[in-house]
PDB file of C-alpha atoms in Angstrom:
ATOM      1  CA  MET A 164       1.834 126.043 -34.888  1.00  0.00           C
ATOM      2  CA  PRO A 165       1.245 126.828 -31.210  1.00  0.00           C
ATOM      3  CA  GLU A 166       3.999 128.759 -29.473  1.00  0.00           C
ATOM      4  CA  LEU A 167       5.261 128.226 -25.922  1.00  0.00           C
ATOM      5  CA  VAL A 168       4.499 131.326 -23.832  1.00  0.00           C
ATOM      6  CA  SER A 169       4.833 132.384 -20.196  1.00  0.00           C
ATOM      7  CA  PHE A 170       2.135 134.156 -18.223  1.00  0.00           C
ATOM      8  CA  GLU A 171       2.720 136.528 -15.339  1.00  0.00           C
ATOM      9  CA  ALA A 172       0.235 136.442 -12.482  1.00  0.00           C
ATOM     10  CA  THR A 173      -2.283 139.229 -13.038  1.00  0.00           C
ATOM     11  CA  GLN A 174      -4.829 140.602 -10.595  1.00  0.00           C
ATOM     12  CA  MET A 175      -8.143 140.659 -12.441  1.00  0.00           C
ATOM     13  CA  GLY A 176     -11.644 141.833 -11.766  1.00  0.00           C
ATOM     14  CA  GLY A 177     -14.761 140.694 -13.522  1.00  0.00           C
ATOM     15  CA  ILE A 178     -17.361 137.957 -13.536  1.00  0.00           C
ATOM     16  CA  ILE A 179     -16.936 134.409 -12.206  1.00  0.00           C
ATOM     17  CA  ASP A 180     -19.598 131.821 -12.952  1.00  0.00           C
ATOM     18  CA  ARG A 181     -20.125 128.131 -13.600  1.00  0.00           C
ATOM     19  CA  VAL A 182     -22.023 127.030 -16.659  1.00  0.00           C
ATOM     20  CA  PRO A 183     -23.155 123.568 -17.767  1.00  0.00           C
ATOM     21  CA  MET A 184     -20.663 122.131 -20.251  1.00  0.00           C
ATOM     22  CA  ILE A 185     -23.493 121.224 -22.591  1.00  0.00           C
ATOM     23  CA  ALA A 186     -24.746 124.836 -22.765  1.00  0.00           C
ATOM     24  CA  ARG A 187     -21.429 126.706 -22.513  1.00  0.00           C
ATOM     25  CA  MET A 188     -21.438 128.033 -26.080  1.00  0.00           C
ATOM     26  CA  GLN A 189     -24.832 129.644 -25.496  1.00  0.00           C
ATOM     27  CA  MET A 190     -24.118 130.936 -21.968  1.00  0.00           C
ATOM     28  CA  ILE A 191     -20.566 132.332 -22.161  1.00  0.00           C
ATOM     29  CA  PRO A 192     -21.423 135.347 -24.390  1.00  0.00           C
ATOM     30  CA  GLY A 193     -23.804 136.573 -21.661  1.00  0.00           C
ATOM     31  CA  LEU A 194     -20.897 136.746 -19.205  1.00  0.00           C
ATOM     32  CA  PHE A 195     -19.137 139.237 -21.477  1.00  0.00           C
ATOM     33  CA  VAL A 196     -22.319 141.321 -21.626  1.00  0.00           C
ATOM     34  CA  ARG A 197     -22.369 141.340 -17.804  1.00  0.00           C
ATOM     35  CA  LEU A 198     -18.699 142.425 -17.769  1.00  0.00           C
ATOM     36  CA  ASP A 199     -19.368 145.239 -20.238  1.00  0.00           C
ATOM     37  CA  GLU A 200     -22.347 146.396 -18.164  1.00  0.00           C
ATOM     38  CA  ALA A 201     -20.225 146.374 -14.975  1.00  0.00           C
ATOM     39  CA  LEU A 202     -17.519 148.423 -16.720  1.00  0.00           C
ATOM     40  CA  ASP A 203     -20.137 150.903 -17.879  1.00  0.00           C
ATOM     41  CA  ARG A 204     -21.649 151.232 -14.369  1.00  0.00           C
ATOM     42  CA  ALA A 205     -18.139 151.820 -12.971  1.00  0.00           C
ATOM     43  CA  ASN A 206     -17.556 154.565 -15.577  1.00  0.00           C
ATOM     44  CA  VAL A 207     -14.533 152.709 -16.930  1.00  0.00           C
ATOM     45  CA  PHE A 208     -13.967 153.665 -20.548  1.00  0.00           C
ATOM     46  CA  TYR A 209     -10.916 151.435 -21.069  1.00  0.00           C
ATOM     47  CA  ALA A 210      -9.734 148.345 -19.256  1.00  0.00           C
ATOM     48  CA  GLY A 211      -7.917 145.705 -21.106  1.00  0.00           C
ATOM     49  CA  PRO A 212      -7.230 143.431 -22.531  1.00  0.00           C
ATOM     50  CA  GLN A 213     -10.280 141.369 -21.620  1.00  0.00           C
ATOM     51  CA  THR A 214      -9.299 137.840 -20.695  1.00  0.00           C
ATOM     52  CA  ALA A 215     -11.331 134.683 -20.202  1.00  0.00           C
ATOM     53  CA  LEU A 216     -10.121 131.740 -18.127  1.00  0.00           C
ATOM     54  CA  TYR A 217     -11.841 128.360 -18.408  1.00  0.00           C
ATOM     55  CA  ARG A 218     -11.539 125.160 -16.370  1.00  0.00           C
ATOM     56  CA  ILE A 219     -13.701 122.076 -16.289  1.00  0.00           C
ATOM     57  CA  HIS A 220     -15.318 120.689 -13.126  1.00  0.00           C
ATOM     58  CA  GLY A 221     -17.131 117.483 -14.084  1.00  0.00           C
ATOM     59  CA  GLU A 222     -20.215 118.502 -16.076  1.00  0.00           C
ATOM     60  CA  GLU A 223     -19.622 122.223 -15.477  1.00  0.00           C
ATOM     61  CA  MET A 224     -17.140 124.785 -16.701  1.00  0.00           C
ATOM     62  CA  GLU A 225     -15.864 127.545 -14.444  1.00  0.00           C
ATOM     63  CA  VAL A 226     -15.582 130.738 -16.450  1.00  0.00           C
ATOM     64  CA  ARG A 227     -13.758 133.857 -15.292  1.00  0.00           C
ATOM     65  CA  VAL A 228     -13.957 136.863 -17.588  1.00  0.00           C
ATOM     66  CA  GLY A 229     -12.284 140.074 -16.588  1.00  0.00           C
ATOM     67  CA  VAL A 230      -9.817 142.853 -17.031  1.00  0.00           C
ATOM     68  CA  PRO A 231      -6.657 143.775 -15.115  1.00  0.00           C
ATOM     69  CA  LEU A 232      -7.697 145.596 -11.922  1.00  0.00           C
ATOM     70  CA  PHE A 233      -5.357 146.951  -9.303  1.00  0.00           C
ATOM     71  CA  ARG A 234      -8.020 147.595  -6.693  1.00  0.00           C
ATOM     72  CA  PRO A 235     -11.559 146.300  -6.167  1.00  0.00           C
ATOM     73  CA  ILE A 236     -14.401 148.102  -7.924  1.00  0.00           C
ATOM     74  CA  GLU A 237     -18.036 147.571  -6.974  1.00  0.00           C
ATOM     75  CA  GLY A 238     -19.666 145.006  -9.234  1.00  0.00           C
ATOM     76  CA  PHE A 239     -16.432 143.101  -9.967  1.00  0.00           C
ATOM     77  CA  GLU A 240     -15.258 139.870  -8.392  1.00  0.00           C
ATOM     78  CA  MET A 241     -11.503 139.889  -7.871  1.00  0.00           C
ATOM     79  CA  PHE A 242      -9.439 136.907  -9.000  1.00  0.00           C
ATOM     80  CA  GLU A 243      -5.943 136.098 -10.137  1.00  0.00           C
ATOM     81  CA  ALA A 244      -4.994 134.918 -13.590  1.00  0.00           C
ATOM     82  CA  PRO A 245      -2.204 132.619 -12.414  1.00  0.00           C
ATOM     83  CA  ALA A 246       1.379 132.653 -13.620  1.00  0.00           C
ATOM     84  CA  GLY A 247       2.500 129.721 -15.702  1.00  0.00           C
ATOM     85  CA  GLN A 248       3.353 128.466 -19.125  1.00  0.00           C
ATOM     86  CA  GLY A 249       1.173 127.377 -21.974  1.00  0.00           C
ATOM     87  CA  LEU A 250       0.965 126.677 -25.646  1.00  0.00           C
ATOM     88  CA  CYS A 251      -0.648 129.590 -27.449  1.00  0.00           C
ATOM     89  CA  GLU A 252      -2.040 130.128 -30.912  1.00  0.00           C
ATOM     90  CA  ARG A 253      -3.027 133.550 -32.219  1.00  0.00           C
ATOM     91  CA  VAL A 254      -6.382 133.595 -33.987  1.00  0.00           C
ATOM     92  CA  LEU A 255      -6.906 136.344 -36.556  1.00  0.00           C
ATOM     93  CA  GLY A 256     -10.496 137.078 -37.496  1.00  0.00           C
ATOM     94  CA  PRO A 257     -13.756 135.552 -36.275  1.00  0.00           C
ATOM     95  CA  LEU A 258     -13.792 133.086 -33.396  1.00  0.00           C
ATOM     96  CA  ASP A 259     -15.950 130.561 -35.251  1.00  0.00           C
ATOM     97  CA  ASP A 260     -13.236 127.889 -35.257  1.00  0.00           C
ATOM     98  CA  LEU A 261     -12.346 127.956 -31.545  1.00  0.00           C
ATOM     99  CA  PRO A 262     -13.054 124.226 -31.042  1.00  0.00           C
ATOM    100  CA  ALA A 263     -10.599 123.393 -33.846  1.00  0.00           C
ATOM    101  CA  THR A 264      -8.027 125.772 -32.329  1.00  0.00           C
ATOM    102  CA  TYR A 265      -8.312 124.071 -28.941  1.00  0.00           C
ATOM    103  CA  ARG A 266      -7.998 120.636 -30.587  1.00  0.00           C
ATOM    104  CA  ALA A 267      -4.852 121.757 -32.441  1.00  0.00           C
ATOM    105  CA  ILE A 268      -3.275 123.071 -29.223  1.00  0.00           C
ATOM    106  CA  THR A 269      -4.218 119.881 -27.350  1.00  0.00           C
ATOM    107  CA  ASP A 270      -2.729 117.763 -30.146  1.00  0.00           C
ATOM    108  CA  GLU A 271       0.495 119.796 -29.973  1.00  0.00           C
ATOM    109  CA  ILE A 272       0.689 119.399 -26.181  1.00  0.00           C
ATOM    110  CA  ASN A 273       0.400 115.630 -26.659  1.00  0.00           C
ATOM    111  CA  ALA A 274       2.892 115.579 -29.554  1.00  0.00           C
ATOM    112  CA  ARG A 275       5.463 117.408 -27.428  1.00  0.00           C
ATOM    113  CA  GLY A 276       4.941 115.013 -24.514  1.00  0.00           C
ATOM    114  CA  MET A 277       3.691 117.814 -22.258  1.00  0.00           C
ATOM    115  CA  THR A 278       1.015 117.667 -19.595  1.00  0.00           C
ATOM    116  CA  ARG A 279      -2.069 119.816 -19.906  1.00  0.00           C
ATOM    117  CA  GLY A 280      -2.631 122.209 -17.011  1.00  0.00           C
ATOM    118  CA  VAL A 281      -5.893 123.344 -15.447  1.00  0.00           C
ATOM    119  CA  TRP A 282      -6.692 126.546 -17.347  1.00  0.00           C
ATOM    120  CA  ALA A 283      -7.508 127.419 -20.925  1.00  0.00           C
ATOM    121  CA  ARG A 284      -7.229 131.141 -21.677  1.00  0.00           C
ATOM    122  CA  GLU A 285      -8.438 133.549 -24.302  1.00  0.00           C
ATOM    123  CA  THR A 286      -6.966 137.041 -24.381  1.00  0.00           C
ATOM    124  CA  TYR A 287      -8.791 139.423 -26.666  1.00  0.00           C
ATOM    125  CA  ARG A 288      -6.088 141.695 -28.092  1.00  0.00           C
ATOM    126  CA  PHE A 289      -8.343 143.486 -30.578  1.00  0.00           C
ATOM    127  CA  ILE A 290     -12.078 142.984 -31.067  1.00  0.00           C
ATOM    128  CA  ALA A 291     -13.939 144.885 -33.780  1.00  0.00           C
ATOM    129  CA  ARG A 292     -17.437 145.059 -35.233  1.00  0.00           C
ATOM    130  CA  ASP A 293     -15.808 143.724 -38.389  1.00  0.00           C
ATOM    131  CA  THR A 294     -14.781 140.358 -36.940  1.00  0.00           C
ATOM    132  CA  ALA A 295     -12.213 139.903 -39.711  1.00  0.00           C
ATOM    133  CA  MET A 296     -10.075 142.366 -37.726  1.00  0.00           C
ATOM    134  CA  ASN A 297     -10.168 140.416 -34.427  1.00  0.00           C
ATOM    135  CA  VAL A 298      -6.923 139.291 -32.762  1.00  0.00           C
ATOM    136  CA  THR A 299      -7.272 136.691 -29.990  1.00  0.00           C
ATOM    137  CA  ASP A 300      -4.597 134.653 -28.200  1.00  0.00           C
ATOM    138  CA  VAL A 301      -5.920 131.185 -27.335  1.00  0.00           C
ATOM    139  CA  SER A 302      -3.832 129.070 -24.974  1.00  0.00           C
ATOM    140  CA  ILE A 303      -3.874 126.006 -22.763  1.00  0.00           C
ATOM    141  CA  ASP A 304      -1.710 125.937 -19.671  1.00  0.00           C
ATOM    142  CA  ILE A 305       0.886 123.201 -19.257  1.00  0.00           C
ATOM    143  CA  THR A 306       2.280 121.875 -16.010  1.00  0.00           C
ATOM    144  CA  ASP A 307       5.714 120.981 -17.352  1.00  0.00           C
ATOM    145  CA  ARG A 308       8.556 123.349 -16.607  1.00  0.00           C
ATOM    146  CA  VAL A 309      10.256 124.065 -19.888  1.00  0.00           C
ATOM    147  CA  HIS A 310      13.658 125.761 -19.647  1.00  0.00           C
TER     148      HIS A 310
END
């Protein structure tokens, strides 16, 4: 069951792009390749966790993939992962069922009478060659203030 979480604003650096909604599943992995290449060019051996932010604009999806950065580095666009609250579900293992995870979170937002916010987020806590070991937090922001 999705858990209510709070996000602190985080200064990020990475790649910002817009992709057609219809082709997003094919295009988004390339953004992570671009991020990894930028990290390599910057001689960064660890920056994490990688985070992806997604929001829909009509027939396009804005995608921001990045890592926490405290100062600009050449090759990285700076952006803020905004503060807020969201419903979050931890996914253990491969990310094959992401659409079902997003549907479950959306259903829970509706069941709780909450209002969906602008951003969906994926925070990659642990990614391994053996995808069974992956740990990813998937969340959708809400606009309601829950006390």
